[in-house]
Short mmCIF file of C-alpha atoms in Angstrom, two decimals:
data_model
loop_
_atom_site.label_atom_id
_atom_site.label_comp_id
_atom_site.label_asym_id
_atom_site.label_seq_id
_atom_site.Cartn_x
_atom_site.Cartn_y
_atom_site.Cartn_z
CA UNK A 1037 -25.35 24.05 -24.72
CA UNK A 1038 -21.60 25.06 -25.07
CA UNK A 1039 -20.94 27.92 -22.04
CA UNK A 1040 -17.80 28.84 -23.09
CA UNK A 1041 -16.65 32.52 -23.02
CA UNK A 1042 -13.42 33.41 -24.58
CA UNK A 1043 -12.46 34.05 -21.09
CA UNK A 1044 -10.59 30.84 -21.48
CA UNK A 1045 -9.92 30.73 -25.07
CA UNK A 1046 -5.84 30.41 -25.77
CA UNK A 1047 -4.02 29.26 -28.77
CA UNK A 1048 -6.02 27.99 -31.03
CA UNK A 1049 -10.06 26.29 -30.64
CA UNK A 1050 -8.56 23.18 -31.18
CA UNK A 1051 -6.01 23.03 -29.24
CA UNK A 1052 -6.42 20.75 -25.85
CA UNK A 1053 -4.93 21.96 -22.69
CA UNK A 1054 -5.56 20.68 -19.22
CA UNK A 1055 -4.92 21.19 -15.19
CA UNK A 1056 -4.34 19.36 -12.66
CA UNK A 1057 -6.02 21.40 -9.96
CA UNK A 1058 -5.47 18.73 -7.49
CA UNK A 1059 -3.99 15.51 -6.30
CA UNK A 1060 -4.09 12.97 -3.71
CA UNK A 1061 -5.58 10.73 -1.31
CA UNK A 1062 -7.17 14.91 0.29
CA UNK A 1063 -9.08 15.23 -3.68
CA UNK A 1064 -8.53 14.55 -7.17
CA UNK A 1065 -9.48 16.40 -9.76
CA UNK A 1066 -8.19 17.81 -14.16
CA UNK A 1067 -9.34 20.32 -15.71
CA UNK A 1068 -9.32 19.91 -19.83
CA UNK A 1069 -11.05 22.56 -22.34
CA UNK A 1070 -9.88 22.88 -25.73
CA UNK A 1071 -11.17 25.55 -25.85
CA UNK A 1072 -14.49 25.35 -26.92
CA UNK A 1073 -15.03 22.57 -24.77
CA UNK A 1074 -14.11 22.62 -20.32
CA UNK A 1075 -14.97 19.66 -18.41
CA UNK A 1076 -12.93 18.17 -15.16
CA UNK A 1077 -12.66 14.63 -14.44
CA UNK A 1078 -13.48 14.00 -10.75
CA UNK A 1079 -13.83 16.34 -8.54
CA UNK A 1080 -12.80 15.18 -4.73
CA UNK A 1081 -12.84 18.65 -3.15
CA UNK A 1082 -15.08 20.72 -1.76
CA UNK A 1083 -16.99 22.53 -4.00
CA UNK A 1084 -15.73 26.32 -2.68
CA UNK A 1085 -12.09 24.91 -2.96
CA UNK A 1086 -12.55 23.82 -6.82
CA UNK A 1087 -14.07 26.90 -7.46
CA UNK A 1088 -11.17 28.92 -5.98
CA UNK A 1089 -8.24 26.56 -7.79
CA UNK A 1090 -9.68 26.72 -10.98
CA UNK A 1091 -10.05 31.19 -11.15
CA UNK A 1092 -6.40 31.16 -10.13
CA UNK A 1093 -5.93 29.81 -13.28
CA UNK A 1094 -8.53 31.94 -14.69
CA UNK A 1095 -10.51 28.61 -14.81
CA UNK A 1096 -14.51 30.08 -15.53
CA UNK A 1097 -16.30 27.62 -12.99
CA UNK A 1098 -20.00 28.84 -15.16
CA UNK A 1099 -18.50 27.09 -18.04
CA UNK A 1100 -18.34 23.61 -17.58
CA UNK A 1101 -20.18 20.84 -19.94
CA UNK A 1102 -19.39 18.16 -17.80
CA UNK A 1103 -18.51 16.12 -14.60
CA UNK A 1104 -16.51 13.05 -15.53
CA UNK A 1105 -16.35 10.23 -12.57
CA UNK A 1106 -13.98 7.70 -12.56
CA UNK A 1107 -15.33 6.52 -9.25
CA UNK A 1108 -16.79 6.48 -5.95
CA UNK A 1109 -14.41 7.34 -3.82
CA UNK A 1110 -15.20 10.81 -1.52
CA UNK A 1111 -11.20 11.61 -2.58
CA UNK A 1112 -13.41 11.77 -6.64
CA UNK A 1113 -16.69 13.35 -5.69
CA UNK A 1114 -16.37 15.25 -2.60
CA UNK A 1115 -16.83 18.06 -4.92
CA UNK A 1116 -19.49 16.39 -7.42
CA UNK A 1117 -22.73 17.10 -6.24
CA UNK A 1118 -22.86 20.79 -5.08
CA UNK A 1119 -20.95 21.51 -8.63
CA UNK A 1120 -23.09 20.06 -10.55
CA UNK A 1121 -26.40 21.90 -8.98
CA UNK A 1122 -24.52 25.20 -8.89
CA UNK A 1123 -23.65 25.53 -12.46
CA UNK A 1124 -26.25 23.05 -14.09
CA UNK A 1125 -23.42 20.77 -15.07
CA UNK A 1126 -24.08 17.24 -16.76
CA UNK A 1127 -22.94 14.23 -15.03
CA UNK A 1128 -21.39 11.53 -16.96
CA UNK A 1129 -20.89 8.38 -14.88
CA UNK A 1130 -21.00 4.76 -14.66
CA UNK A 1131 -23.58 2.69 -13.74
CA UNK A 1132 -21.60 1.30 -11.36
CA UNK A 1133 -20.25 3.97 -9.86
CA UNK A 1134 -23.78 6.27 -9.84
CA UNK A 1135 -24.67 3.22 -7.83
CA UNK A 1136 -22.86 2.73 -5.10
CA UNK A 1137 -22.56 6.89 -4.91
CA UNK A 1138 -26.27 7.96 -4.69
CA UNK A 1139 -26.15 9.44 -1.74
CA UNK A 1140 -23.47 10.47 -0.97
CA UNK A 1141 -23.46 12.93 -4.38
CA UNK A 1142 -27.32 13.30 -3.81
CA UNK A 1143 -30.17 14.98 -6.18
CA UNK A 1144 -28.17 15.45 -9.09
CA UNK A 1145 -30.33 16.73 -12.20
CA UNK A 1146 -28.81 15.03 -15.35
CA UNK A 1147 -26.62 11.83 -15.32
CA UNK A 1148 -24.74 10.50 -18.29
CA UNK A 1149 -23.94 7.09 -18.33
CA UNK A 1150 -20.98 5.49 -20.03
CA UNK A 1151 -19.77 1.77 -19.44
CA UNK A 1152 -16.18 1.07 -19.36
CA UNK A 1153 -14.59 -0.25 -22.57
CA UNK A 1154 -17.28 2.29 -25.05
CA UNK A 1155 -16.22 5.95 -25.79
CA UNK A 1156 -18.44 8.89 -25.20
CA UNK A 1157 -18.18 12.29 -27.43
CA UNK A 1158 -19.15 15.92 -26.04
CA UNK A 1159 -19.34 18.57 -28.60
CA UNK A 1160 -15.77 16.84 -30.62
CA UNK A 1161 -14.18 15.65 -27.86
CA UNK A 1162 -13.26 12.13 -27.36
CA UNK A 1163 -13.46 10.02 -23.90
CA UNK A 1164 -12.81 6.05 -23.56
CA UNK A 1165 -12.96 4.81 -20.02
CA UNK A 1166 -11.24 1.04 -19.90
CA UNK A 1167 -11.11 -0.43 -16.19
CA UNK A 1168 -8.92 0.01 -13.64
CA UNK A 1169 -8.11 -2.91 -11.57
CA UNK A 1170 -9.38 -1.10 -7.27
CA UNK A 1171 -10.78 -1.28 -4.64
CA UNK A 1172 -13.82 0.19 -5.63
CA UNK A 1173 -16.89 -0.72 -8.47
CA UNK A 1174 -15.82 0.15 -11.11
CA UNK A 1175 -12.82 2.30 -11.46
CA UNK A 1176 -12.04 4.05 -15.03
CA UNK A 1177 -9.44 5.72 -16.06
CA UNK A 1178 -10.08 7.49 -19.79
CA UNK A 1179 -8.42 8.21 -22.79
CA UNK A 1180 -9.16 11.77 -24.18
CA UNK A 1181 -8.52 12.48 -27.60
CA UNK A 1182 -8.83 15.48 -30.44
CA UNK A 1183 -7.32 15.50 -33.32
CA UNK A 1184 -3.32 14.86 -32.65
CA UNK A 1185 -3.75 15.10 -28.82
CA UNK A 1186 -4.07 11.98 -26.99
CA UNK A 1187 -4.49 12.52 -22.86
CA UNK A 1188 -3.77 9.20 -20.95
CA UNK A 1189 -5.30 8.64 -17.48
CA UNK A 1190 -4.47 6.17 -14.84
CA UNK A 1191 -4.86 6.67 -11.32
CA UNK A 1192 -6.29 4.68 -8.18
CA UNK A 1193 -4.68 1.24 -10.04
CA UNK A 1194 -3.07 -2.54 -7.63
CA UNK A 1195 -2.22 -3.67 -11.43
CA UNK A 1196 -1.01 -2.33 -14.86
CA UNK A 1197 -3.00 -5.53 -17.40
CA UNK A 1198 -2.23 -5.56 -20.80
CA UNK A 1199 -5.54 -3.86 -21.69
CA UNK A 1200 -4.92 -0.74 -18.89
CA UNK A 1201 -1.41 -0.17 -22.09
CA UNK A 1202 -2.64 -0.88 -24.27
CA UNK A 1203 -4.98 1.89 -24.28
CA UNK A 1204 -2.04 4.37 -23.09
CA UNK A 1205 0.08 4.12 -26.22
CA UNK A 1206 0.85 7.40 -28.31
CA UNK A 1207 -0.98 9.23 -26.90
CA UNK A 1208 0.65 12.60 -25.92
CA UNK A 1209 0.35 13.41 -22.63
CA UNK A 1210 0.08 10.96 -20.25
CA UNK A 1211 -1.07 11.55 -16.17
CA UNK A 1212 0.27 8.40 -14.50
CA UNK A 1213 -0.30 7.26 -10.66
CA UNK A 1214 3.19 7.11 -8.80
CA UNK A 1215 1.58 6.75 -4.92
CA UNK A 1216 3.84 5.49 -3.12
CA UNK A 1217 7.78 4.23 -2.50
CA UNK A 1218 8.13 0.70 -0.97
CA UNK A 1219 10.81 1.56 0.87
CA UNK A 1220 9.07 4.81 2.37
CA UNK A 1221 5.75 1.65 3.43
CA UNK A 1222 6.46 -1.01 4.28
CA UNK A 1223 8.00 1.69 7.06
CA UNK A 1224 5.64 3.88 7.52
CA UNK A 1225 3.78 4.56 10.10
CA UNK A 1226 0.29 3.53 8.51
CA UNK A 1227 -1.32 -0.04 9.36
CA UNK A 1228 -0.49 -3.74 8.39
CA UNK A 1229 -4.12 -4.56 7.06
CA UNK A 1230 -3.48 0.49 4.77
CA UNK A 1231 -0.04 -1.37 3.25
CA UNK A 1232 -1.67 -4.73 2.52
CA UNK A 1233 -4.01 -3.33 0.22
CA UNK A 1234 -1.61 -0.07 -1.11
CA UNK A 1235 0.37 -2.37 -2.09
CA UNK A 1236 -2.52 -5.31 -3.63
CA UNK A 1237 -3.60 -5.91 -6.58
CA UNK A 1238 -6.68 -4.10 -5.78
CA UNK A 1239 -4.50 -0.30 -4.09
CA UNK A 1240 -2.20 1.39 -5.73
CA UNK A 1241 1.04 1.91 -8.80
CA UNK A 1242 5.16 1.61 -5.86
CA UNK A 1243 6.99 4.16 -7.50
CA UNK A 1244 8.84 0.95 -9.25
CA UNK A 1245 5.51 -0.09 -11.01
CA UNK A 1246 4.69 3.78 -12.44
CA UNK A 1247 8.11 3.61 -14.31
CA UNK A 1248 7.46 -0.17 -15.16
CA UNK A 1249 4.94 0.77 -17.05
CA UNK A 1250 5.75 3.95 -18.25
CA UNK A 1251 9.54 2.15 -20.30
CA UNK A 1252 6.34 0.51 -22.16
CA UNK A 1253 4.48 2.93 -23.58
CA UNK A 1254 7.05 5.40 -24.07
CA UNK A 1255 7.62 7.01 -28.19
CA UNK A 1256 9.45 9.53 -29.31
CA UNK A 1257 6.03 11.58 -29.90
CA UNK A 1258 5.31 11.60 -25.81
CA UNK A 1259 5.49 15.33 -24.49
CA UNK A 1260 4.36 15.71 -20.73
CA UNK A 1261 4.31 13.33 -18.20
CA UNK A 1262 2.14 13.85 -14.51
CA UNK A 1263 2.71 11.87 -12.17
CA UNK A 1264 0.24 12.23 -9.83
CA UNK A 1265 -2.09 10.41 -6.81
CA UNK A 1266 1.54 10.58 -4.49
CA UNK A 1267 1.29 9.52 -0.72
CA UNK A 1268 2.32 12.22 1.46
CA UNK A 1269 3.32 9.70 3.67
CA UNK A 1270 4.48 7.66 1.91
CA UNK A 1271 6.33 9.36 -1.12
CA UNK A 1272 8.15 12.80 -1.67
CA UNK A 1273 8.25 14.89 -5.57
CA UNK A 1274 11.66 13.87 -5.44
CA UNK A 1275 11.35 9.62 -5.34
CA UNK A 1276 8.91 9.64 -7.76
CA UNK A 1277 10.82 12.04 -10.23
CA UNK A 1278 14.01 9.81 -9.88
CA UNK A 1279 12.44 6.50 -9.87
CA UNK A 1280 10.63 7.06 -12.46
CA UNK A 1281 12.40 9.77 -14.81
CA UNK A 1282 14.69 7.14 -15.55
CA UNK A 1283 12.09 5.56 -18.03
CA UNK A 1284 12.38 9.37 -20.27
CA UNK A 1285 16.15 8.57 -20.98
CA UNK A 1286 15.22 7.48 -24.80
CA UNK A 1287 12.82 10.77 -25.42
CA UNK A 1288 12.45 14.53 -24.58
CA UNK A 1289 8.76 14.27 -22.77
CA UNK A 1290 8.74 16.55 -19.61
CA UNK A 1291 8.00 15.38 -16.29
CA UNK A 1292 6.71 16.55 -13.45
CA UNK A 1293 4.93 15.74 -9.99
CA UNK A 1294 0.60 17.24 -9.75
CA UNK A 1295 -0.18 18.80 -5.92
CA UNK A 1296 -1.98 17.68 -3.29
CA UNK A 1297 -2.07 21.58 -1.69
CA UNK A 1298 -2.90 23.40 -5.11
CA UNK A 1299 -3.19 23.53 -9.21
CA UNK A 1300 -0.52 23.11 -11.89
CA UNK A 1301 -0.08 25.31 -14.23
CA UNK A 1302 -2.15 24.98 -17.60
CA UNK A 1303 -0.67 22.90 -19.62
CA UNK A 1304 -1.16 23.08 -23.24
CA UNK A 1305 -0.02 20.00 -26.55
CA UNK A 1306 1.93 21.20 -29.22
#
């Protein structure tokens, strides 16, 4: 059942809008809506904090139709169980991630199981999960499409495969990881094993990695790039924007950095 009320509707009913509720190692969550159906991709803050951030942008938690889980790390699932139980929200999750996360999530009344490589539809919004190289059981990136709008989401990945690039082609909006500056990581306070994990093929993309990816998939109709999952220790918004932004010299797309400490503005696809 669709639970949306007119309080969240703005613009044309078919328009896609999104809001980066949080992004970083302490919690991640993305709100996406077409004005009729609303979902969260990940809920990695407490349920109370996600509700607070949604309400700060006049978004109604009780209107959520689904929570979609990318993988089982705590910074992506901390609030999933609480929100699902409080508002009777079904949880879309892969079978491997469900098994890995089951003890943390607690009781969930309705799971919807997806598999990477097979798309699914929620009330007219199409979601296509694809595999990412990360140290979790079955990490998924997503494309989200409705009419002419396509959103690509690729965070928490150590390498960019040909498959990842294929899925992210011709997106209107891209949410890309730019986790660390290599120099800051190498000379920072993290212990050596953690630095190696971050740099590994199952770790996180650097600013330079994100720039190379964007250079290969940029196109004239790209509207907006959002850099995400920045390390608060091994990166700065300025370094990420300077490194990745030069990949947009041939188009007019806007580029922003998603924050850990507060939610971003609502973005509408044109």
